[in-house]
Amino acid sequence: MNTSRLDRFHQIGELIAAVAVVISLLLVAYEVQQNSNEQQQAMTQELITSYTDIVTLLTRDRELRCAYIKGIQDYHSLNGEEALAVGAYLIALMRHREDLYFQYLDGAVKPSIWQGFDRGTRIAMQRPGWQQWFDFRRDWFSDEFQAYIDGLMGPPMENPPKQDADCD
């Protein structure tokens, strides 16, 4: 009898240990998920911050701002120096947009965050100068991103609104 009682305690002990292992694994899985969410948020914030840093260059550099405004109307109207500056600015913006696009497809950027970038890209790609630049530099981007941009482009805006930035 004494052995049977010890066997029962042993079985109960094994059951408790098994339940404890399962609970430990669930806690580890929860912590991993929390860490993954925090990493996703940090990466998204970093992408947005670096994108914002690029966009704000226009507020700090009058020559770039004026060349950009001229270039989005007609990229081919830019002189060599302006085309170089605006082209470098646009490549930086589009590289960030491409990165955000793939991060969104991978589920790392929330749809609510992506919507704003998608709308902004759609509006930008209606500008004649953006379309001219992208047609010239499209091979610098992945085929998938090119297809995404092509899907956003419609006919260029006719008589796009002029942006007054005291450039004349």
mmCIF file with all atom_site columns, C-alpha atoms in Angstrom:
data_model
loop_
_atom_site.group_PDB
_atom_site.id
_atom_site.type_symbol
_atom_site.label_atom_id
_atom_site.label_alt_id
_atom_site.label_comp_id
_atom_site.label_asym_id
_atom_site.label_entity_id
_atom_site.label_seq_id
_atom_site.pdbx_PDB_ins_code
_atom_site.Cartn_x
_atom_site.Cartn_y
_atom_site.Cartn_z
_atom_site.occupancy
_atom_site.B_iso_or_equiv
_atom_site.pdbx_formal_charge
_atom_site.auth_seq_id
_atom_site.auth_comp_id
_atom_site.auth_asym_id
_atom_site.auth_atom_id
_atom_site.pdbx_PDB_model_num
ATOM 1   C CA . MET A 1 1   ? 0.000  0.000  0.000   1.00 0.00 ? 1   MET A CA 1
ATOM 2   C CA . ASN A 1 2   ? 2.744  2.313  0.845   1.00 0.00 ? 2   ASN A CA 1
ATOM 3   C CA . THR A 1 3   ? 4.291  1.779  -2.598  1.00 0.00 ? 3   THR A CA 1
ATOM 4   C CA . SER A 1 4   ? 0.997  2.463  -4.330  1.00 0.00 ? 4   SER A CA 1
ATOM 5   C CA . ARG A 1 5   ? 0.631  5.683  -2.450  1.00 0.00 ? 5   ARG A CA 1
ATOM 6   C CA . LEU A 1 6   ? 4.145  6.719  -3.413  1.00 0.00 ? 6   LEU A CA 1
ATOM 7   C CA . ASP A 1 7   ? 3.395  5.857  -7.054  1.00 0.00 ? 7   ASP A CA 1
ATOM 8   C CA . ARG A 1 8   ? 0.326  8.075  -6.941  1.00 0.00 ? 8   ARG A CA 1
ATOM 9   C CA . PHE A 1 9   ? 2.330  10.968 -5.472  1.00 0.00 ? 9   PHE A CA 1
ATOM 10  C CA . HIS A 1 10  ? 4.960  10.387 -8.139  1.00 0.00 ? 10  HIS A CA 1
ATOM 11  C CA . GLN A 1 11  ? 2.299  10.506 -10.893 1.00 0.00 ? 11  GLN A CA 1
ATOM 12  C CA . ILE A 1 12  ? 0.756  13.655 -9.418  1.00 0.00 ? 12  ILE A CA 1
ATOM 13  C CA . GLY A 1 13  ? 4.220  15.202 -9.221  1.00 0.00 ? 13  GLY A CA 1
ATOM 14  C CA . GLU A 1 14  ? 4.883  14.374 -12.884 1.00 0.00 ? 14  GLU A CA 1
ATOM 15  C CA . LEU A 1 15  ? 1.524  15.863 -13.866 1.00 0.00 ? 15  LEU A CA 1
ATOM 16  C CA . ILE A 1 16  ? 2.262  19.065 -11.934 1.00 0.00 ? 16  ILE A CA 1
ATOM 17  C CA . ALA A 1 17  ? 5.709  19.267 -13.538 1.00 0.00 ? 17  ALA A CA 1
ATOM 18  C CA . ALA A 1 18  ? 4.213  18.792 -17.032 1.00 0.00 ? 18  ALA A CA 1
ATOM 19  C CA . VAL A 1 19  ? 1.633  21.531 -16.384 1.00 0.00 ? 19  VAL A CA 1
ATOM 20  C CA . ALA A 1 20  ? 4.402  23.818 -15.105 1.00 0.00 ? 20  ALA A CA 1
ATOM 21  C CA . VAL A 1 21  ? 6.434  23.204 -18.292 1.00 0.00 ? 21  VAL A CA 1
ATOM 22  C CA . VAL A 1 22  ? 3.416  24.029 -20.478 1.00 0.00 ? 22  VAL A CA 1
ATOM 23  C CA . ILE A 1 23  ? 2.731  27.226 -18.504 1.00 0.00 ? 23  ILE A CA 1
ATOM 24  C CA . SER A 1 24  ? 6.425  28.191 -18.777 1.00 0.00 ? 24  SER A CA 1
ATOM 25  C CA . LEU A 1 25  ? 6.355  27.656 -22.540 1.00 0.00 ? 25  LEU A CA 1
ATOM 26  C CA . LEU A 1 26  ? 3.209  29.787 -22.852 1.00 0.00 ? 26  LEU A CA 1
ATOM 27  C CA . LEU A 1 27  ? 4.875  32.572 -20.856 1.00 0.00 ? 27  LEU A CA 1
ATOM 28  C CA . VAL A 1 28  ? 7.988  32.402 -23.036 1.00 0.00 ? 28  VAL A CA 1
ATOM 29  C CA . ALA A 1 29  ? 5.825  32.537 -26.188 1.00 0.00 ? 29  ALA A CA 1
ATOM 30  C CA . TYR A 1 30  ? 3.980  35.570 -24.792 1.00 0.00 ? 30  TYR A CA 1
ATOM 31  C CA . GLU A 1 31  ? 7.252  37.349 -24.003 1.00 0.00 ? 31  GLU A CA 1
ATOM 32  C CA . VAL A 1 32  ? 8.620  36.592 -27.480 1.00 0.00 ? 32  VAL A CA 1
ATOM 33  C CA . GLN A 1 33  ? 5.432  37.994 -29.034 1.00 0.00 ? 33  GLN A CA 1
ATOM 34  C CA . GLN A 1 34  ? 5.670  41.136 -26.897 1.00 0.00 ? 34  GLN A CA 1
ATOM 35  C CA . ASN A 1 35  ? 9.317  41.574 -27.875 1.00 0.00 ? 35  ASN A CA 1
ATOM 36  C CA . SER A 1 36  ? 8.445  41.088 -31.553 1.00 0.00 ? 36  SER A CA 1
ATOM 37  C CA . ASN A 1 37  ? 5.703  43.746 -31.341 1.00 0.00 ? 37  ASN A CA 1
ATOM 38  C CA . GLU A 1 38  ? 8.077  46.174 -29.645 1.00 0.00 ? 38  GLU A CA 1
ATOM 39  C CA . GLN A 1 39  ? 10.730 45.564 -32.304 1.00 0.00 ? 39  GLN A CA 1
ATOM 40  C CA . GLN A 1 40  ? 8.144  46.125 -35.055 1.00 0.00 ? 40  GLN A CA 1
ATOM 41  C CA . GLN A 1 41  ? 7.068  49.407 -33.491 1.00 0.00 ? 41  GLN A CA 1
ATOM 42  C CA . ALA A 1 42  ? 10.665 50.560 -33.062 1.00 0.00 ? 42  ALA A CA 1
ATOM 43  C CA . MET A 1 43  ? 11.553 49.701 -36.666 1.00 0.00 ? 43  MET A CA 1
ATOM 44  C CA . THR A 1 44  ? 8.447  51.447 -38.000 1.00 0.00 ? 44  THR A CA 1
ATOM 45  C CA . GLN A 1 45  ? 9.227  54.530 -35.919 1.00 0.00 ? 45  GLN A CA 1
ATOM 46  C CA . GLU A 1 46  ? 12.809 54.543 -37.199 1.00 0.00 ? 46  GLU A CA 1
ATOM 47  C CA . LEU A 1 47  ? 11.634 54.351 -40.827 1.00 0.00 ? 47  LEU A CA 1
ATOM 48  C CA . ILE A 1 48  ? 9.135  57.167 -40.289 1.00 0.00 ? 48  ILE A CA 1
ATOM 49  C CA . THR A 1 49  ? 11.709 59.344 -38.515 1.00 0.00 ? 49  THR A CA 1
ATOM 50  C CA . SER A 1 50  ? 14.307 58.921 -41.251 1.00 0.00 ? 50  SER A CA 1
ATOM 51  C CA . TYR A 1 51  ? 11.662 59.576 -43.917 1.00 0.00 ? 51  TYR A CA 1
ATOM 52  C CA . THR A 1 52  ? 10.600 62.732 -42.094 1.00 0.00 ? 52  THR A CA 1
ATOM 53  C CA . ASP A 1 53  ? 14.232 63.849 -41.878 1.00 0.00 ? 53  ASP A CA 1
ATOM 54  C CA . ILE A 1 54  ? 14.496 63.622 -45.664 1.00 0.00 ? 54  ILE A CA 1
ATOM 55  C CA . VAL A 1 55  ? 11.215 65.452 -46.252 1.00 0.00 ? 55  VAL A CA 1
ATOM 56  C CA . THR A 1 56  ? 12.199 68.301 -43.954 1.00 0.00 ? 56  THR A CA 1
ATOM 57  C CA . LEU A 1 57  ? 15.317 68.988 -46.021 1.00 0.00 ? 57  LEU A CA 1
ATOM 58  C CA . LEU A 1 58  ? 13.040 71.091 -48.226 1.00 0.00 ? 58  LEU A CA 1
ATOM 59  C CA . THR A 1 59  ? 12.297 73.402 -45.321 1.00 0.00 ? 59  THR A CA 1
ATOM 60  C CA . ARG A 1 60  ? 15.982 73.955 -44.574 1.00 0.00 ? 60  ARG A CA 1
ATOM 61  C CA . ASP A 1 61  ? 17.444 74.364 -48.051 1.00 0.00 ? 61  ASP A CA 1
ATOM 62  C CA . ARG A 1 62  ? 15.912 77.105 -50.195 1.00 0.00 ? 62  ARG A CA 1
ATOM 63  C CA . GLU A 1 63  ? 17.800 76.144 -53.376 1.00 0.00 ? 63  GLU A CA 1
ATOM 64  C CA . LEU A 1 64  ? 16.717 72.513 -53.081 1.00 0.00 ? 64  LEU A CA 1
ATOM 65  C CA . ARG A 1 65  ? 13.146 73.577 -52.290 1.00 0.00 ? 65  ARG A CA 1
ATOM 66  C CA . CYS A 1 66  ? 12.958 75.818 -55.349 1.00 0.00 ? 66  CYS A CA 1
ATOM 67  C CA . ALA A 1 67  ? 14.553 73.220 -57.628 1.00 0.00 ? 67  ALA A CA 1
ATOM 68  C CA . TYR A 1 68  ? 12.159 70.580 -56.257 1.00 0.00 ? 68  TYR A CA 1
ATOM 69  C CA . ILE A 1 69  ? 9.104  72.756 -56.914 1.00 0.00 ? 69  ILE A CA 1
ATOM 70  C CA . LYS A 1 70  ? 10.327 73.444 -60.440 1.00 0.00 ? 70  LYS A CA 1
ATOM 71  C CA . GLY A 1 71  ? 11.227 69.774 -60.954 1.00 0.00 ? 71  GLY A CA 1
ATOM 72  C CA . ILE A 1 72  ? 7.906  68.278 -59.890 1.00 0.00 ? 72  ILE A CA 1
ATOM 73  C CA . GLN A 1 73  ? 6.254  70.428 -62.540 1.00 0.00 ? 73  GLN A CA 1
ATOM 74  C CA . ASP A 1 74  ? 8.737  69.429 -65.252 1.00 0.00 ? 74  ASP A CA 1
ATOM 75  C CA . TYR A 1 75  ? 11.839 67.432 -64.339 1.00 0.00 ? 75  TYR A CA 1
ATOM 76  C CA . HIS A 1 76  ? 13.303 68.022 -67.800 1.00 0.00 ? 76  HIS A CA 1
ATOM 77  C CA . SER A 1 77  ? 13.317 71.790 -67.192 1.00 0.00 ? 77  SER A CA 1
ATOM 78  C CA . LEU A 1 78  ? 15.980 71.477 -64.485 1.00 0.00 ? 78  LEU A CA 1
ATOM 79  C CA . ASN A 1 79  ? 19.567 72.438 -65.230 1.00 0.00 ? 79  ASN A CA 1
ATOM 80  C CA . GLY A 1 80  ? 22.337 69.941 -64.420 1.00 0.00 ? 80  GLY A CA 1
ATOM 81  C CA . GLU A 1 81  ? 22.932 71.087 -60.855 1.00 0.00 ? 81  GLU A CA 1
ATOM 82  C CA . GLU A 1 82  ? 19.206 71.250 -60.066 1.00 0.00 ? 82  GLU A CA 1
ATOM 83  C CA . ALA A 1 83  ? 18.601 67.816 -61.628 1.00 0.00 ? 83  ALA A CA 1
ATOM 84  C CA . LEU A 1 84  ? 21.398 66.335 -59.534 1.00 0.00 ? 84  LEU A CA 1
ATOM 85  C CA . ALA A 1 85  ? 20.038 67.827 -56.292 1.00 0.00 ? 85  ALA A CA 1
ATOM 86  C CA . VAL A 1 86  ? 16.403 66.963 -56.997 1.00 0.00 ? 86  VAL A CA 1
ATOM 87  C CA . GLY A 1 87  ? 17.325 63.513 -58.307 1.00 0.00 ? 87  GLY A CA 1
ATOM 88  C CA . ALA A 1 88  ? 19.292 62.746 -55.125 1.00 0.00 ? 88  ALA A CA 1
ATOM 89  C CA . TYR A 1 89  ? 16.383 63.982 -53.026 1.00 0.00 ? 89  TYR A CA 1
ATOM 90  C CA . LEU A 1 90  ? 13.857 61.889 -54.965 1.00 0.00 ? 90  LEU A CA 1
ATOM 91  C CA . ILE A 1 91  ? 15.993 58.746 -54.817 1.00 0.00 ? 91  ILE A CA 1
ATOM 92  C CA . ALA A 1 92  ? 16.243 59.100 -51.037 1.00 0.00 ? 92  ALA A CA 1
ATOM 93  C CA . LEU A 1 93  ? 12.470 59.524 -50.750 1.00 0.00 ? 93  LEU A CA 1
ATOM 94  C CA . MET A 1 94  ? 11.693 56.650 -53.080 1.00 0.00 ? 94  MET A CA 1
ATOM 95  C CA . ARG A 1 95  ? 14.176 54.304 -51.389 1.00 0.00 ? 95  ARG A CA 1
ATOM 96  C CA . HIS A 1 96  ? 12.384 54.935 -48.098 1.00 0.00 ? 96  HIS A CA 1
ATOM 97  C CA . ARG A 1 97  ? 9.033  54.425 -49.763 1.00 0.00 ? 97  ARG A CA 1
ATOM 98  C CA . GLU A 1 98  ? 10.286 51.177 -51.294 1.00 0.00 ? 98  GLU A CA 1
ATOM 99  C CA . ASP A 1 99  ? 11.552 50.002 -47.909 1.00 0.00 ? 99  ASP A CA 1
ATOM 100 C CA . LEU A 1 100 ? 8.257  50.903 -46.252 1.00 0.00 ? 100 LEU A CA 1
ATOM 101 C CA . TYR A 1 101 ? 6.375  49.134 -49.046 1.00 0.00 ? 101 TYR A CA 1
ATOM 102 C CA . PHE A 1 102 ? 8.233  45.865 -48.465 1.00 0.00 ? 102 PHE A CA 1
ATOM 103 C CA . GLN A 1 103 ? 8.021  46.207 -44.693 1.00 0.00 ? 103 GLN A CA 1
ATOM 104 C CA . TYR A 1 104 ? 4.270  46.663 -45.102 1.00 0.00 ? 104 TYR A CA 1
ATOM 105 C CA . LEU A 1 105 ? 4.018  43.572 -47.325 1.00 0.00 ? 105 LEU A CA 1
ATOM 106 C CA . ASP A 1 106 ? 5.957  41.597 -44.699 1.00 0.00 ? 106 ASP A CA 1
ATOM 107 C CA . GLY A 1 107 ? 3.493  42.738 -42.028 1.00 0.00 ? 107 GLY A CA 1
ATOM 108 C CA . ALA A 1 108 ? 6.054  44.859 -40.196 1.00 0.00 ? 108 ALA A CA 1
ATOM 109 C CA . VAL A 1 109 ? 4.227  48.148 -40.888 1.00 0.00 ? 109 VAL A CA 1
ATOM 110 C CA . LYS A 1 110 ? 0.612  48.447 -39.816 1.00 0.00 ? 110 LYS A CA 1
ATOM 111 C CA . PRO A 1 111 ? -1.961 49.091 -42.543 1.00 0.00 ? 111 PRO A CA 1
ATOM 112 C CA . SER A 1 112 ? -3.029 52.321 -40.814 1.00 0.00 ? 112 SER A CA 1
ATOM 113 C CA . ILE A 1 113 ? 0.551  53.657 -41.052 1.00 0.00 ? 113 ILE A CA 1
ATOM 114 C CA . TRP A 1 114 ? 0.995  52.431 -44.626 1.00 0.00 ? 114 TRP A CA 1
ATOM 115 C CA . GLN A 1 115 ? -2.208 54.149 -45.831 1.00 0.00 ? 115 GLN A CA 1
ATOM 116 C CA . GLY A 1 116 ? -0.710 57.608 -45.320 1.00 0.00 ? 116 GLY A CA 1
ATOM 117 C CA . PHE A 1 117 ? 2.461  56.744 -47.212 1.00 0.00 ? 117 PHE A CA 1
ATOM 118 C CA . ASP A 1 118 ? 0.468  55.083 -49.978 1.00 0.00 ? 118 ASP A CA 1
ATOM 119 C CA . ARG A 1 119 ? -1.737 58.154 -50.401 1.00 0.00 ? 119 ARG A CA 1
ATOM 120 C CA . GLY A 1 120 ? 1.249  60.493 -50.361 1.00 0.00 ? 120 GLY A CA 1
ATOM 121 C CA . THR A 1 121 ? 3.012  58.397 -52.980 1.00 0.00 ? 121 THR A CA 1
ATOM 122 C CA . ARG A 1 122 ? -0.122 58.297 -55.119 1.00 0.00 ? 122 ARG A CA 1
ATOM 123 C CA . ILE A 1 123 ? -0.422 62.100 -55.004 1.00 0.00 ? 123 ILE A CA 1
ATOM 124 C CA . ALA A 1 124 ? 3.294  62.599 -55.733 1.00 0.00 ? 124 ALA A CA 1
ATOM 125 C CA . MET A 1 125 ? 3.159  60.254 -58.706 1.00 0.00 ? 125 MET A CA 1
ATOM 126 C CA . GLN A 1 126 ? 0.465  62.408 -60.322 1.00 0.00 ? 126 GLN A CA 1
ATOM 127 C CA . ARG A 1 127 ? 2.974  65.237 -60.692 1.00 0.00 ? 127 ARG A CA 1
ATOM 128 C CA . PRO A 1 128 ? 4.480  65.345 -64.189 1.00 0.00 ? 128 PRO A CA 1
ATOM 129 C CA . GLY A 1 129 ? 8.035  65.805 -62.882 1.00 0.00 ? 129 GLY A CA 1
ATOM 130 C CA . TRP A 1 130 ? 7.810  62.818 -60.543 1.00 0.00 ? 130 TRP A CA 1
ATOM 131 C CA . GLN A 1 131 ? 6.620  60.666 -63.432 1.00 0.00 ? 131 GLN A CA 1
ATOM 132 C CA . GLN A 1 132 ? 9.419  61.919 -65.692 1.00 0.00 ? 132 GLN A CA 1
ATOM 133 C CA . TRP A 1 133 ? 12.019 61.228 -63.010 1.00 0.00 ? 133 TRP A CA 1
ATOM 134 C CA . PHE A 1 134 ? 10.648 57.766 -62.223 1.00 0.00 ? 134 PHE A CA 1
ATOM 135 C CA . ASP A 1 135 ? 10.519 56.806 -65.890 1.00 0.00 ? 135 ASP A CA 1
ATOM 136 C CA . PHE A 1 136 ? 14.192 57.796 -66.118 1.00 0.00 ? 136 PHE A CA 1
ATOM 137 C CA . ARG A 1 137 ? 15.270 56.006 -62.890 1.00 0.00 ? 137 ARG A CA 1
ATOM 138 C CA . ARG A 1 138 ? 12.799 53.103 -62.669 1.00 0.00 ? 138 ARG A CA 1
ATOM 139 C CA . ASP A 1 139 ? 15.495 50.468 -63.174 1.00 0.00 ? 139 ASP A CA 1
ATOM 140 C CA . TRP A 1 140 ? 17.041 51.485 -59.862 1.00 0.00 ? 140 TRP A CA 1
ATOM 141 C CA . PHE A 1 141 ? 14.074 49.871 -58.099 1.00 0.00 ? 141 PHE A CA 1
ATOM 142 C CA . SER A 1 142 ? 12.853 46.305 -57.766 1.00 0.00 ? 142 SER A CA 1
ATOM 143 C CA . ASP A 1 143 ? 10.428 44.978 -60.355 1.00 0.00 ? 143 ASP A CA 1
ATOM 144 C CA . GLU A 1 144 ? 7.775  44.586 -57.668 1.00 0.00 ? 144 GLU A CA 1
ATOM 145 C CA . PHE A 1 145 ? 8.098  48.191 -56.512 1.00 0.00 ? 145 PHE A CA 1
ATOM 146 C CA . GLN A 1 146 ? 8.054  49.389 -60.136 1.00 0.00 ? 146 GLN A CA 1
ATOM 147 C CA . ALA A 1 147 ? 4.751  47.541 -60.612 1.00 0.00 ? 147 ALA A CA 1
ATOM 148 C CA . TYR A 1 148 ? 3.367  49.157 -57.446 1.00 0.00 ? 148 TYR A CA 1
ATOM 149 C CA . ILE A 1 149 ? 4.354  52.653 -58.664 1.00 0.00 ? 149 ILE A CA 1
ATOM 150 C CA . ASP A 1 150 ? 3.004  51.937 -62.155 1.00 0.00 ? 150 ASP A CA 1
ATOM 151 C CA . GLY A 1 151 ? -0.312 51.044 -60.515 1.00 0.00 ? 151 GLY A CA 1
ATOM 152 C CA . LEU A 1 152 ? -0.394 54.427 -58.775 1.00 0.00 ? 152 LEU A CA 1
ATOM 153 C CA . MET A 1 153 ? 0.413  56.512 -61.842 1.00 0.00 ? 153 MET A CA 1
ATOM 154 C CA . GLY A 1 154 ? -2.390 57.841 -63.879 1.00 0.00 ? 154 GLY A CA 1
ATOM 155 C CA . PRO A 1 155 ? -2.134 60.566 -66.413 1.00 0.00 ? 155 PRO A CA 1
ATOM 156 C CA . PRO A 1 156 ? -0.061 63.475 -65.108 1.00 0.00 ? 156 PRO A CA 1
ATOM 157 C CA . MET A 1 157 ? -1.965 66.352 -63.588 1.00 0.00 ? 157 MET A CA 1
ATOM 158 C CA . GLU A 1 158 ? -2.820 68.932 -66.162 1.00 0.00 ? 158 GLU A CA 1
ATOM 159 C CA . ASN A 1 159 ? -1.970 72.365 -64.863 1.00 0.00 ? 159 ASN A CA 1
ATOM 160 C CA . PRO A 1 160 ? -0.875 71.118 -61.425 1.00 0.00 ? 160 PRO A CA 1
ATOM 161 C CA . PRO A 1 161 ? -1.270 73.726 -58.729 1.00 0.00 ? 161 PRO A CA 1
ATOM 162 C CA . LYS A 1 162 ? 1.749  75.959 -58.422 1.00 0.00 ? 162 LYS A CA 1
ATOM 163 C CA . GLN A 1 163 ? 3.486  75.899 -55.086 1.00 0.00 ? 163 GLN A CA 1
ATOM 164 C CA . ASP A 1 164 ? 4.588  79.330 -53.971 1.00 0.00 ? 164 ASP A CA 1
ATOM 165 C CA . ALA A 1 165 ? 7.832  79.130 -52.057 1.00 0.00 ? 165 ALA A CA 1
ATOM 166 C CA . ASP A 1 166 ? 9.318  82.530 -52.838 1.00 0.00 ? 166 ASP A CA 1
ATOM 167 C CA . CYS A 1 167 ? 11.510 81.041 -55.537 1.00 0.00 ? 167 CYS A CA 1
ATOM 168 C CA . ASP A 1 168 ? 11.246 83.584 -58.292 1.00 0.00 ? 168 ASP A CA 1
#
